[in-house]
Amino acid sequence: MTTTRFAPSPTGRLHVGNIRTALHNWMLARQAGGTFILRIDDTDAERSREEYVEAIRADLTWLGLGWDREERQSARLDRYEAAFEALRAAGRIYPCYESAQELDVKRKIQLSRGLPPIYDRAALTMTDEARAAKEAEGIQPHWRFLLDHDEPIRWEDGIRGTQKFDPAQLSDPVVRRADGSWLYMMPSAVDDIDMCVTQVLRGEDHVSNTAVQIQIFTALHAAGFAAADGAAKTLPAFAHEALLVGREGKLSKRLGSLACDALQERGIEPEAIIALLARLGTSQPVEPIVDRAQLIAGFDLATFGRAPAKFDEDDLERINAGIVHQLPYEAVAPRLPKGMDAAGWHVVRPNLAHVAEAAEWWRLVTGPIGQREFADDDRAFLAEAARMLAWGEEPWAALTAALKETTGRKGRALFLPLRQALTGMDHGPDMSELLPLIGETEARARLTRAAD
Ligand code: GLU
């Protein structure tokens, strides 16, 4: 049974970067008929906000990425305590007393000697007396996970292929702060075990976290922690996606404008975001595909490239227009101008880049339209058109055929003045569909006014 999770920290709105992670995890789960978990990573009480938890739910709902189960790290602190105790009893967690400043000095010295800034494990060799002295000074320890340096850490990454890390090149990660609060590293592994997550798919900024977390998983299993009822006994499969980049490099500076709410305000359809992000960075073509089943069926980690995926807002606009041209009336009805029916939507739809523009085009039907000054010969032609206008099955075809016959005009000279007189514009919706919506009386009035 496939189980995936999307684990946002509620410290801001979702943006294209994390929407992409959410989407791909959702697609993996839906493709396999599995479970998609929304896990709120809110152990950082200072930065987490309830309003963002609600915004994340609202954004995912708007995007149509429904989740089967919701979990919150802040409700699971007893599990982290149990895991911590199990690892501590197994000798895999140790107390450290260095201040942030001391650690900083150590790092600077290492770097100045050309060495990697890896924690030197000084706390491991502290005597009981030295520890007691620190505590007598009122210094509480923070806690590190002891990496096992014996074996390289390996995994078969679903996107990056075989990954190999030398654990000696990594610092023992701090898993718990001196005030007792949790850092990301251990709770995430505990959750993945408890929630039987089978596939962890996330950005490549997490690759080195995966190396550490594989050791945490293994240590928890060895400590008997994973023997708890319903806990996964095996490691999840890991895959790390190349990050998104903008046209000018990093996306991070522009993430505000690429947040879900900003995109929604700009008139971007959820289906456009989904269609673009489903395939961006893969070998499959990005197309305005409305049918999610099609996107899900074709989703395959093997098609993902290792190069950063270019996110281009022009692509998003292009896909959005392509999606709008396909949206059925029912999907947009509440957002359309008053009085606009399915026929009206059908007529204006091909001209829209955003649904909201329907109002501008609908004014061509309801009026008033802008009128221009026509040259004498065009005025005579339009007066003839007003006389010949007859209302039947296909009024536009009938009108243009009759005018061609009587005036000898054809092509642009025939069609353009009619369009201009009837809509006030040089381009726009298909006239054969538009004219019936304008109606006979109004159409004749417009032609007569133009001929005046
Ligand atoms: N809260 C983490 C993040 O947003 C989750 C990472 C993970 O998927 O494990 O980066």
Short mmCIF file of C-alpha atoms and ligand atoms in Angstrom, two decimals:
data_model
loop_
_atom_site.label_atom_id
_atom_site.label_comp_id
_atom_site.label_asym_id
_atom_site.label_seq_id
_atom_site.Cartn_x
_atom_site.Cartn_y
_atom_site.Cartn_z
CA MET A 1 0.00 0.00 0.00
CA THR A 2 1.59 3.25 -1.16
CA THR A 3 1.60 6.08 1.36
CA THR A 4 3.06 9.50 0.60
CA ARG A 5 3.08 12.70 2.55
CA PHE A 6 3.34 16.42 2.01
CA ALA A 7 4.89 18.01 5.08
CA PRO A 8 4.77 21.81 4.96
CA SER A 9 5.90 23.99 7.82
CA PRO A 10 3.09 26.50 8.47
CA THR A 11 5.33 29.53 8.29
CA GLY A 12 3.97 31.06 5.07
CA ARG A 13 1.69 30.54 2.09
CA LEU A 14 2.24 27.66 -0.31
CA HIS A 15 4.15 28.72 -3.45
CA VAL A 16 4.93 26.99 -6.71
CA GLY A 17 7.93 25.20 -5.18
CA ASN A 18 6.02 23.43 -2.45
CA ILE A 19 2.84 23.09 -4.50
CA ARG A 20 4.96 21.01 -6.86
CA THR A 21 6.08 18.73 -4.02
CA ALA A 22 2.50 18.41 -2.80
CA LEU A 23 1.24 17.64 -6.30
CA HIS A 24 3.82 14.97 -7.05
CA ASN A 25 3.20 13.20 -3.76
CA TRP A 26 -0.54 13.40 -4.40
CA MET A 27 -0.09 11.96 -7.89
CA LEU A 28 2.08 9.11 -6.62
CA ALA A 29 -0.58 8.19 -4.09
CA ARG A 30 -3.50 8.53 -6.52
CA GLN A 31 -1.74 6.54 -9.21
CA ALA A 32 -1.25 3.65 -6.80
CA GLY A 33 -4.66 3.96 -5.15
CA GLY A 34 -2.76 4.71 -1.94
CA THR A 35 -2.90 7.27 0.85
CA PHE A 36 -1.81 10.90 0.70
CA ILE A 37 -1.08 12.42 4.11
CA LEU A 38 -0.99 16.13 4.89
CA ARG A 39 1.49 16.48 7.72
CA ILE A 40 1.81 19.86 9.34
CA ASP A 41 5.42 20.29 10.50
CA ASP A 42 4.72 22.68 13.35
CA THR A 43 7.34 21.81 15.96
CA ASP A 44 8.77 25.31 15.59
CA ALA A 45 6.21 27.03 17.82
CA GLU A 46 7.73 30.45 17.29
CA ARG A 47 7.47 30.51 13.52
CA SER A 48 4.36 28.35 13.02
CA ARG A 49 1.03 30.17 12.66
CA GLU A 50 -2.47 28.76 12.76
CA GLU A 51 -3.54 31.10 9.95
CA TYR A 52 -0.97 29.41 7.69
CA VAL A 53 -2.27 25.95 8.62
CA GLU A 54 -5.69 27.12 7.45
CA ALA A 55 -4.21 28.74 4.35
CA ILE A 56 -2.40 25.50 3.45
CA ARG A 57 -5.67 23.56 3.72
CA ALA A 58 -7.50 26.20 1.66
CA ASP A 59 -4.78 26.28 -1.00
CA LEU A 60 -4.66 22.49 -1.36
CA THR A 61 -8.45 22.40 -1.57
CA TRP A 62 -8.47 25.12 -4.24
CA LEU A 63 -5.85 23.14 -6.17
CA GLY A 64 -7.98 20.02 -5.89
CA LEU A 65 -5.27 18.13 -3.99
CA GLY A 66 -7.41 16.37 -1.40
CA TRP A 67 -5.66 14.52 1.41
CA ASP A 68 -6.77 11.29 3.07
CA ARG A 69 -5.40 11.98 6.50
CA GLU A 70 -4.06 14.97 8.38
CA GLU A 71 -1.38 14.85 11.02
CA ARG A 72 0.30 17.51 13.10
CA GLN A 73 3.68 17.24 14.69
CA SER A 74 2.64 19.38 17.65
CA ALA A 75 0.11 16.66 18.60
CA ARG A 76 2.74 13.94 18.56
CA LEU A 77 5.32 15.18 21.04
CA ASP A 78 4.95 12.06 23.21
CA ARG A 79 6.09 9.91 20.27
CA TYR A 80 9.18 12.06 19.79
CA GLU A 81 9.89 11.77 23.50
CA ALA A 82 9.62 7.96 23.23
CA ALA A 83 11.90 7.84 20.20
CA PHE A 84 14.36 10.13 21.89
CA GLU A 85 14.45 7.91 24.98
CA ALA A 86 14.88 4.78 22.84
CA LEU A 87 17.82 6.32 20.96
CA ARG A 88 19.32 7.70 24.11
CA ALA A 89 19.12 4.30 25.82
CA ALA A 90 20.81 2.82 22.75
CA GLY A 91 23.66 5.33 23.09
CA ARG A 92 22.78 7.15 19.87
CA ILE A 93 21.93 10.49 21.44
CA TYR A 94 24.30 12.58 23.52
CA PRO A 95 24.16 15.88 25.37
CA CYS A 96 26.18 18.88 24.20
CA TYR A 97 26.87 22.11 26.03
CA GLU A 98 28.52 24.37 23.45
CA SER A 99 26.94 27.76 22.96
CA ALA A 100 26.06 28.96 19.48
CA GLN A 101 29.04 31.31 19.67
CA GLU A 102 31.45 28.52 20.62
CA LEU A 103 30.21 26.43 17.71
CA ASP A 104 30.62 29.37 15.41
CA VAL A 105 34.22 29.88 16.47
CA LYS A 106 34.95 26.17 15.93
CA ARG A 107 33.48 26.37 12.43
CA LYS A 108 35.51 29.44 11.55
CA ILE A 109 38.74 27.82 12.71
CA GLN A 110 38.00 24.70 10.66
CA LEU A 111 37.21 26.74 7.58
CA SER A 112 40.33 28.86 7.98
CA ARG A 113 42.36 25.64 7.96
CA GLY A 114 40.58 24.48 4.84
CA LEU A 115 38.66 21.81 6.74
CA PRO A 116 34.95 21.05 6.37
CA PRO A 117 32.94 22.56 9.25
CA ILE A 118 31.94 19.25 10.82
CA TYR A 119 31.10 19.08 14.51
CA ASP A 120 34.16 17.70 16.35
CA ARG A 121 32.21 15.61 18.89
CA ALA A 122 33.98 17.33 21.77
CA ALA A 123 30.89 16.76 23.95
CA LEU A 124 31.35 12.98 23.64
CA THR A 125 34.58 13.11 25.59
CA MET A 126 33.31 15.32 28.39
CA THR A 127 33.66 13.85 31.85
CA ASP A 128 30.70 13.59 34.22
CA GLU A 129 32.29 16.34 36.30
CA ALA A 130 32.61 18.67 33.32
CA ARG A 131 28.95 18.08 32.49
CA ALA A 132 27.91 18.63 36.09
CA ALA A 133 29.91 21.87 36.13
CA LYS A 134 28.05 23.11 33.02
CA GLU A 135 24.71 22.30 34.58
CA ALA A 136 25.75 23.96 37.83
CA GLU A 137 26.30 27.09 35.72
CA GLY A 138 22.68 26.73 34.60
CA ILE A 139 23.56 25.52 31.09
CA GLN A 140 21.07 22.95 29.81
CA PRO A 141 22.31 20.58 27.11
CA HIS A 142 21.08 20.35 23.55
CA TRP A 143 21.14 16.87 22.04
CA ARG A 144 22.84 15.36 19.03
CA PHE A 145 22.26 12.13 17.19
CA LEU A 146 25.46 10.07 17.01
CA LEU A 147 26.05 9.11 13.40
CA ASP A 148 27.52 5.68 12.81
CA HIS A 149 30.76 6.27 10.90
CA ASP A 150 31.42 2.62 10.10
CA GLU A 151 29.53 2.18 6.88
CA PRO A 152 28.74 4.49 4.00
CA ILE A 153 25.08 5.49 3.78
CA ARG A 154 23.53 4.33 0.52
CA TRP A 155 20.17 4.46 -1.11
CA GLU A 156 18.70 4.05 -4.54
CA ASP A 157 17.12 7.43 -5.22
CA GLY A 158 14.03 7.36 -7.44
CA ILE A 159 15.34 10.34 -9.41
CA ARG A 160 19.07 10.68 -8.67
CA GLY A 161 20.01 7.03 -8.87
CA THR A 162 22.50 5.45 -6.46
CA GLN A 163 23.42 7.82 -3.64
CA LYS A 164 26.36 7.29 -1.34
CA PHE A 165 27.37 9.41 1.64
CA ASP A 166 30.34 9.11 3.97
CA PRO A 167 28.78 9.74 7.39
CA ALA A 168 32.10 11.06 8.68
CA GLN A 169 31.60 14.02 6.34
CA LEU A 170 28.40 14.99 8.16
CA SER A 171 27.95 16.66 11.54
CA ASP A 172 26.04 14.74 14.16
CA PRO A 173 22.72 16.58 13.84
CA VAL A 174 21.17 18.44 16.75
CA VAL A 175 17.79 16.79 17.27
CA ARG A 176 16.61 18.62 20.35
CA ARG A 177 17.21 22.14 21.62
CA ALA A 178 18.22 23.00 25.17
CA ASP A 179 14.66 24.17 25.91
CA GLY A 180 13.38 20.67 25.07
CA SER A 181 11.86 21.62 21.69
CA TRP A 182 12.42 19.47 18.59
CA LEU A 183 14.27 20.20 15.42
CA TYR A 184 13.02 18.83 12.12
CA MET A 185 15.35 15.85 11.67
CA MET A 186 14.14 13.20 14.12
CA PRO A 187 10.37 13.92 14.31
CA SER A 188 10.14 13.61 10.54
CA ALA A 189 11.71 10.14 10.63
CA VAL A 190 9.50 9.11 13.56
CA ASP A 191 6.42 10.24 11.63
CA ASP A 192 7.45 8.40 8.50
CA ILE A 193 7.80 5.23 10.57
CA ASP A 194 4.56 5.67 12.52
CA MET A 195 2.54 6.66 9.47
CA CYS A 196 3.97 3.85 7.36
CA VAL A 197 5.15 6.24 4.68
CA THR A 198 6.38 4.14 1.77
CA GLN A 199 7.71 6.91 -0.45
CA VAL A 200 9.41 10.16 0.51
CA LEU A 201 9.50 12.51 -2.46
CA ARG A 202 10.90 15.98 -1.81
CA GLY A 203 13.31 18.62 -3.06
CA GLU A 204 17.02 17.95 -3.47
CA ASP A 205 17.74 20.41 -0.66
CA HIS A 206 16.85 17.43 1.55
CA VAL A 207 19.40 14.97 0.14
CA SER A 208 21.81 15.22 3.06
CA ASN A 209 18.87 15.09 5.50
CA THR A 210 17.94 11.78 3.92
CA ALA A 211 21.41 10.42 4.62
CA VAL A 212 21.02 11.33 8.30
CA GLN A 213 17.42 10.17 8.49
CA ILE A 214 18.30 6.75 7.06
CA GLN A 215 20.58 6.30 10.06
CA ILE A 216 17.84 7.54 12.40
CA PHE A 217 15.36 5.09 10.87
CA THR A 218 17.83 2.27 11.21
CA ALA A 219 18.72 3.19 14.78
CA LEU A 220 15.04 3.42 15.75
CA HIS A 221 14.35 0.04 14.20
CA ALA A 222 17.35 -1.45 16.03
CA ALA A 223 16.17 0.13 19.29
CA GLY A 224 12.83 -1.63 18.89
CA PHE A 225 10.95 1.64 18.42
CA ALA A 226 9.45 0.60 15.10
CA ALA A 227 7.99 -2.49 16.73
CA ALA A 228 5.11 -0.29 17.93
CA ASP A 229 1.79 -1.33 16.51
CA GLY A 230 1.22 -0.17 12.98
CA ALA A 231 4.71 1.23 12.52
CA ALA A 232 6.63 0.64 9.31
CA LYS A 233 9.33 -2.00 9.61
CA THR A 234 11.17 -1.00 6.47
CA LEU A 235 12.67 2.19 5.13
CA PRO A 236 10.62 4.28 2.74
CA ALA A 237 11.88 4.72 -0.81
CA PHE A 238 13.42 8.15 -1.37
CA ALA A 239 13.41 10.45 -4.36
CA HIS A 240 14.67 14.01 -4.59
CA GLU A 241 13.57 16.43 -7.26
CA ALA A 242 15.80 19.06 -8.81
CA LEU A 243 14.79 22.47 -7.55
CA LEU A 244 12.78 24.99 -9.52
CA VAL A 245 14.64 28.02 -10.80
CA GLY A 246 13.31 31.22 -12.32
CA ARG A 247 14.47 32.80 -15.57
CA GLU A 248 17.04 34.84 -13.67
CA GLY A 249 18.12 32.12 -11.28
CA LYS A 250 16.82 31.37 -7.81
CA LEU A 251 13.09 31.51 -7.28
CA SER A 252 13.36 32.32 -3.60
CA LYS A 253 13.22 36.09 -4.03
CA ARG A 254 10.02 35.99 -6.02
CA LEU A 255 8.15 33.38 -4.04
CA GLY A 256 5.71 35.97 -2.68
CA SER A 257 4.39 36.64 -6.16
CA LEU A 258 4.35 32.90 -6.86
CA ALA A 259 2.30 32.05 -3.78
CA CYS A 260 -1.00 30.30 -4.25
CA ASP A 261 -3.08 33.33 -3.24
CA ALA A 262 -1.14 35.67 -5.54
CA LEU A 263 -1.60 33.31 -8.49
CA GLN A 264 -5.31 32.98 -7.75
CA GLU A 265 -5.66 36.77 -7.63
CA ARG A 266 -3.91 37.03 -10.97
CA GLY A 267 -6.55 34.82 -12.52
CA ILE A 268 -4.47 31.67 -12.83
CA GLU A 269 -6.62 28.54 -12.83
CA PRO A 270 -5.70 25.71 -10.46
CA GLU A 271 -5.71 23.37 -13.47
CA ALA A 272 -3.02 25.50 -15.15
CA ILE A 273 -0.77 25.28 -12.10
CA ILE A 274 -1.35 21.53 -11.95
CA ALA A 275 -0.76 20.95 -15.67
CA LEU A 276 2.48 22.94 -15.60
CA LEU A 277 3.93 21.60 -12.37
CA ALA A 278 2.97 18.00 -13.09
CA ARG A 279 5.46 17.83 -15.95
CA LEU A 280 7.92 20.67 -15.44
CA GLY A 281 11.41 19.19 -15.11
CA THR A 282 10.36 15.91 -16.71
CA SER A 283 10.89 14.67 -20.25
CA GLN A 284 7.14 14.88 -20.89
CA PRO A 285 5.76 17.90 -22.76
CA VAL A 286 4.05 20.59 -20.68
CA GLU A 287 0.59 20.96 -22.17
CA PRO A 288 -2.71 22.48 -21.03
CA ILE A 289 -4.15 19.16 -19.89
CA VAL A 290 -7.37 19.50 -17.88
CA ASP A 291 -7.82 15.79 -17.35
CA ARG A 292 -6.03 14.87 -14.15
CA ALA A 293 -6.45 11.18 -14.79
CA GLN A 294 -4.23 11.64 -17.85
CA LEU A 295 -1.57 13.46 -15.83
CA ILE A 296 -1.69 10.87 -13.08
CA ALA A 297 -1.51 7.93 -15.48
CA GLY A 298 1.62 9.34 -17.14
CA PHE A 299 3.39 10.35 -13.93
CA ASP A 300 6.73 8.57 -13.68
CA LEU A 301 9.80 9.44 -11.59
CA ALA A 302 11.97 7.94 -14.33
CA THR A 303 11.05 10.91 -16.57
CA PHE A 304 12.48 13.47 -14.11
CA GLY A 305 15.74 15.17 -15.03
CA ARG A 306 18.57 16.09 -12.68
CA ALA A 307 18.99 19.63 -13.99
CA PRO A 308 17.11 22.44 -12.22
CA ALA A 309 13.63 22.84 -13.67
CA LYS A 310 12.96 26.27 -15.20
CA PHE A 311 9.80 27.88 -13.99
CA ASP A 312 8.71 30.56 -16.43
CA GLU A 313 5.68 32.74 -15.77
CA ASP A 314 5.06 33.10 -19.51
CA ASP A 315 4.64 29.32 -19.66
CA LEU A 316 2.15 29.52 -16.83
CA GLU A 317 0.17 32.22 -18.70
CA ARG A 318 0.26 30.19 -21.90
CA ILE A 319 -0.95 27.05 -20.14
CA ASN A 320 -3.59 29.09 -18.33
CA ALA A 321 -5.02 30.40 -21.61
CA GLY A 322 -5.04 26.86 -22.99
CA ILE A 323 -6.90 25.64 -19.91
CA VAL A 324 -9.44 28.53 -19.97
CA HIS A 325 -10.27 27.68 -23.59
CA GLN A 326 -11.36 24.24 -22.44
CA LEU A 327 -13.22 25.04 -19.24
CA PRO A 328 -16.90 24.08 -19.35
CA TYR A 329 -19.55 26.67 -18.47
CA GLU A 330 -20.42 24.90 -15.21
CA ALA A 331 -16.85 25.27 -13.98
CA VAL A 332 -16.83 29.05 -14.41
CA ALA A 333 -20.49 30.12 -14.13
CA PRO A 334 -20.20 31.80 -10.69
CA ARG A 335 -17.33 33.93 -11.98
CA LEU A 336 -19.05 35.16 -15.16
CA PRO A 337 -20.78 38.50 -15.68
CA LYS A 338 -24.51 38.65 -14.97
CA GLY A 339 -26.65 37.31 -17.75
CA MET A 340 -23.85 35.44 -19.48
CA ASP A 341 -25.10 31.96 -20.33
CA ALA A 342 -23.42 28.84 -21.68
CA ALA A 343 -23.72 30.11 -25.28
CA GLY A 344 -22.10 33.39 -24.27
CA TRP A 345 -19.25 31.61 -22.51
CA HIS A 346 -18.70 29.44 -25.51
CA VAL A 347 -18.41 32.46 -27.80
CA VAL A 348 -15.93 34.47 -25.74
CA ARG A 349 -13.90 31.59 -24.26
CA PRO A 350 -11.37 31.29 -27.14
CA ASN A 351 -10.43 34.97 -26.70
CA LEU A 352 -9.58 34.78 -23.01
CA ALA A 353 -6.28 34.45 -21.24
CA HIS A 354 -8.11 34.70 -17.88
CA VAL A 355 -11.73 33.98 -16.98
CA ALA A 356 -12.20 37.50 -15.58
CA GLU A 357 -11.74 38.95 -19.06
CA ALA A 358 -15.11 37.44 -19.97
CA ALA A 359 -16.72 40.63 -18.62
CA GLU A 360 -14.93 42.82 -21.19
CA TRP A 361 -15.98 40.58 -24.04
CA TRP A 362 -19.51 40.26 -22.73
CA ARG A 363 -19.86 44.02 -23.10
CA LEU A 364 -19.77 43.39 -26.86
CA VAL A 365 -23.11 41.65 -26.43
CA THR A 366 -24.76 43.84 -23.83
CA GLY A 367 -23.28 47.14 -25.04
CA PRO A 368 -22.59 49.94 -24.96
CA ILE A 369 -19.83 49.55 -27.52
CA GLY A 370 -17.43 52.22 -28.76
CA GLN A 371 -18.24 53.46 -32.27
CA ARG A 372 -15.73 54.82 -34.70
CA GLU A 373 -15.96 57.16 -37.67
CA PHE A 374 -16.26 55.24 -40.94
CA ALA A 375 -15.28 56.50 -44.38
CA ASP A 376 -18.12 57.35 -46.79
CA ASP A 377 -17.99 54.10 -48.77
CA ASP A 378 -18.02 52.03 -45.59
CA ARG A 379 -20.98 54.03 -44.30
CA ALA A 380 -22.91 53.26 -47.44
CA PHE A 381 -21.94 49.61 -47.11
CA LEU A 382 -23.08 49.49 -43.46
CA ALA A 383 -26.38 51.18 -44.32
CA GLU A 384 -26.90 48.43 -46.88
CA ALA A 385 -26.03 45.87 -44.18
CA ALA A 386 -28.61 47.34 -41.78
CA ARG A 387 -31.25 47.02 -44.54
CA MET A 388 -30.29 43.47 -45.48
CA LEU A 389 -30.00 42.08 -41.97
CA ALA A 390 -32.45 39.21 -41.76
CA TRP A 391 -32.99 36.95 -38.80
CA GLY A 392 -32.91 33.24 -39.40
CA GLU A 393 -30.86 30.19 -38.44
CA GLU A 394 -27.48 31.67 -39.42
CA PRO A 395 -27.84 35.45 -39.55
CA TRP A 396 -24.11 36.15 -40.00
CA ALA A 397 -23.66 33.74 -42.89
CA ALA A 398 -26.84 35.03 -44.50
CA LEU A 399 -25.85 38.68 -44.07
CA THR A 400 -22.31 38.32 -45.40
CA ALA A 401 -23.43 36.16 -48.34
CA ALA A 402 -26.10 38.69 -49.29
CA LEU A 403 -23.70 41.65 -48.98
CA LYS A 404 -21.06 39.91 -51.03
CA GLU A 405 -23.63 39.43 -53.74
CA THR A 406 -24.97 42.99 -53.76
CA THR A 407 -21.78 44.96 -53.06
CA GLY A 408 -19.13 42.75 -54.63
CA ARG A 409 -17.01 43.14 -51.50
CA LYS A 410 -15.11 40.18 -50.17
CA GLY A 411 -12.49 39.25 -47.55
CA ARG A 412 -11.36 41.98 -45.22
CA ALA A 413 -13.35 44.71 -46.96
CA LEU A 414 -16.48 42.69 -46.42
CA PHE A 415 -15.93 41.43 -42.87
CA LEU A 416 -13.94 44.11 -41.06
CA PRO A 417 -16.37 47.07 -41.24
CA LEU A 418 -19.16 44.75 -40.12
CA ARG A 419 -17.17 43.54 -37.15
CA GLN A 420 -16.14 47.09 -36.29
CA ALA A 421 -19.70 48.39 -36.51
CA LEU A 422 -21.18 45.49 -34.55
CA THR A 423 -18.55 45.24 -31.81
CA GLY A 424 -16.47 48.45 -31.89
CA MET A 425 -13.37 46.27 -32.27
CA ASP A 426 -11.06 44.98 -34.96
CA HIS A 427 -10.84 41.47 -33.61
CA GLY A 428 -12.71 39.28 -31.21
CA PRO A 429 -15.05 36.34 -30.99
CA ASP A 430 -16.38 34.43 -33.95
CA MET A 431 -19.07 36.70 -35.45
CA SER A 432 -21.34 33.85 -36.46
CA GLU A 433 -21.60 32.90 -32.79
CA LEU A 434 -21.63 36.44 -31.46
CA LEU A 435 -24.28 37.97 -33.71
CA PRO A 436 -27.16 35.77 -32.47
CA LEU A 437 -26.29 36.84 -28.92
CA ILE A 438 -26.32 40.54 -29.83
CA GLY A 439 -29.79 40.01 -31.27
CA GLU A 440 -31.56 41.46 -34.28
CA THR A 441 -32.77 44.80 -32.90
CA GLU A 442 -29.47 45.73 -31.28
CA ALA A 443 -27.46 44.57 -34.29
CA ARG A 444 -29.56 46.70 -36.65
CA ALA A 445 -29.27 49.67 -34.31
CA ARG A 446 -25.47 49.35 -34.25
CA LEU A 447 -25.21 49.08 -38.01
CA THR A 448 -27.52 52.06 -38.49
CA ARG A 449 -25.61 54.18 -36.01
CA ALA A 450 -22.31 53.32 -37.72
CA ALA A 451 -23.77 54.27 -41.11
CA ASP A 452 -24.99 57.61 -39.84
N1 GLU B 1 8.77 20.57 6.72
C1 GLU B 1 9.81 20.13 5.82
C2 GLU B 1 9.96 21.13 4.70
O1 GLU B 1 9.01 21.85 4.44
C3 GLU B 1 9.45 18.76 5.31
C4 GLU B 1 10.53 18.06 4.59
C5 GLU B 1 10.17 16.62 4.32
O2 GLU B 1 9.46 16.40 3.33
O3 GLU B 1 10.55 15.75 5.07
O4 GLU B 1 10.99 21.24 4.10
#
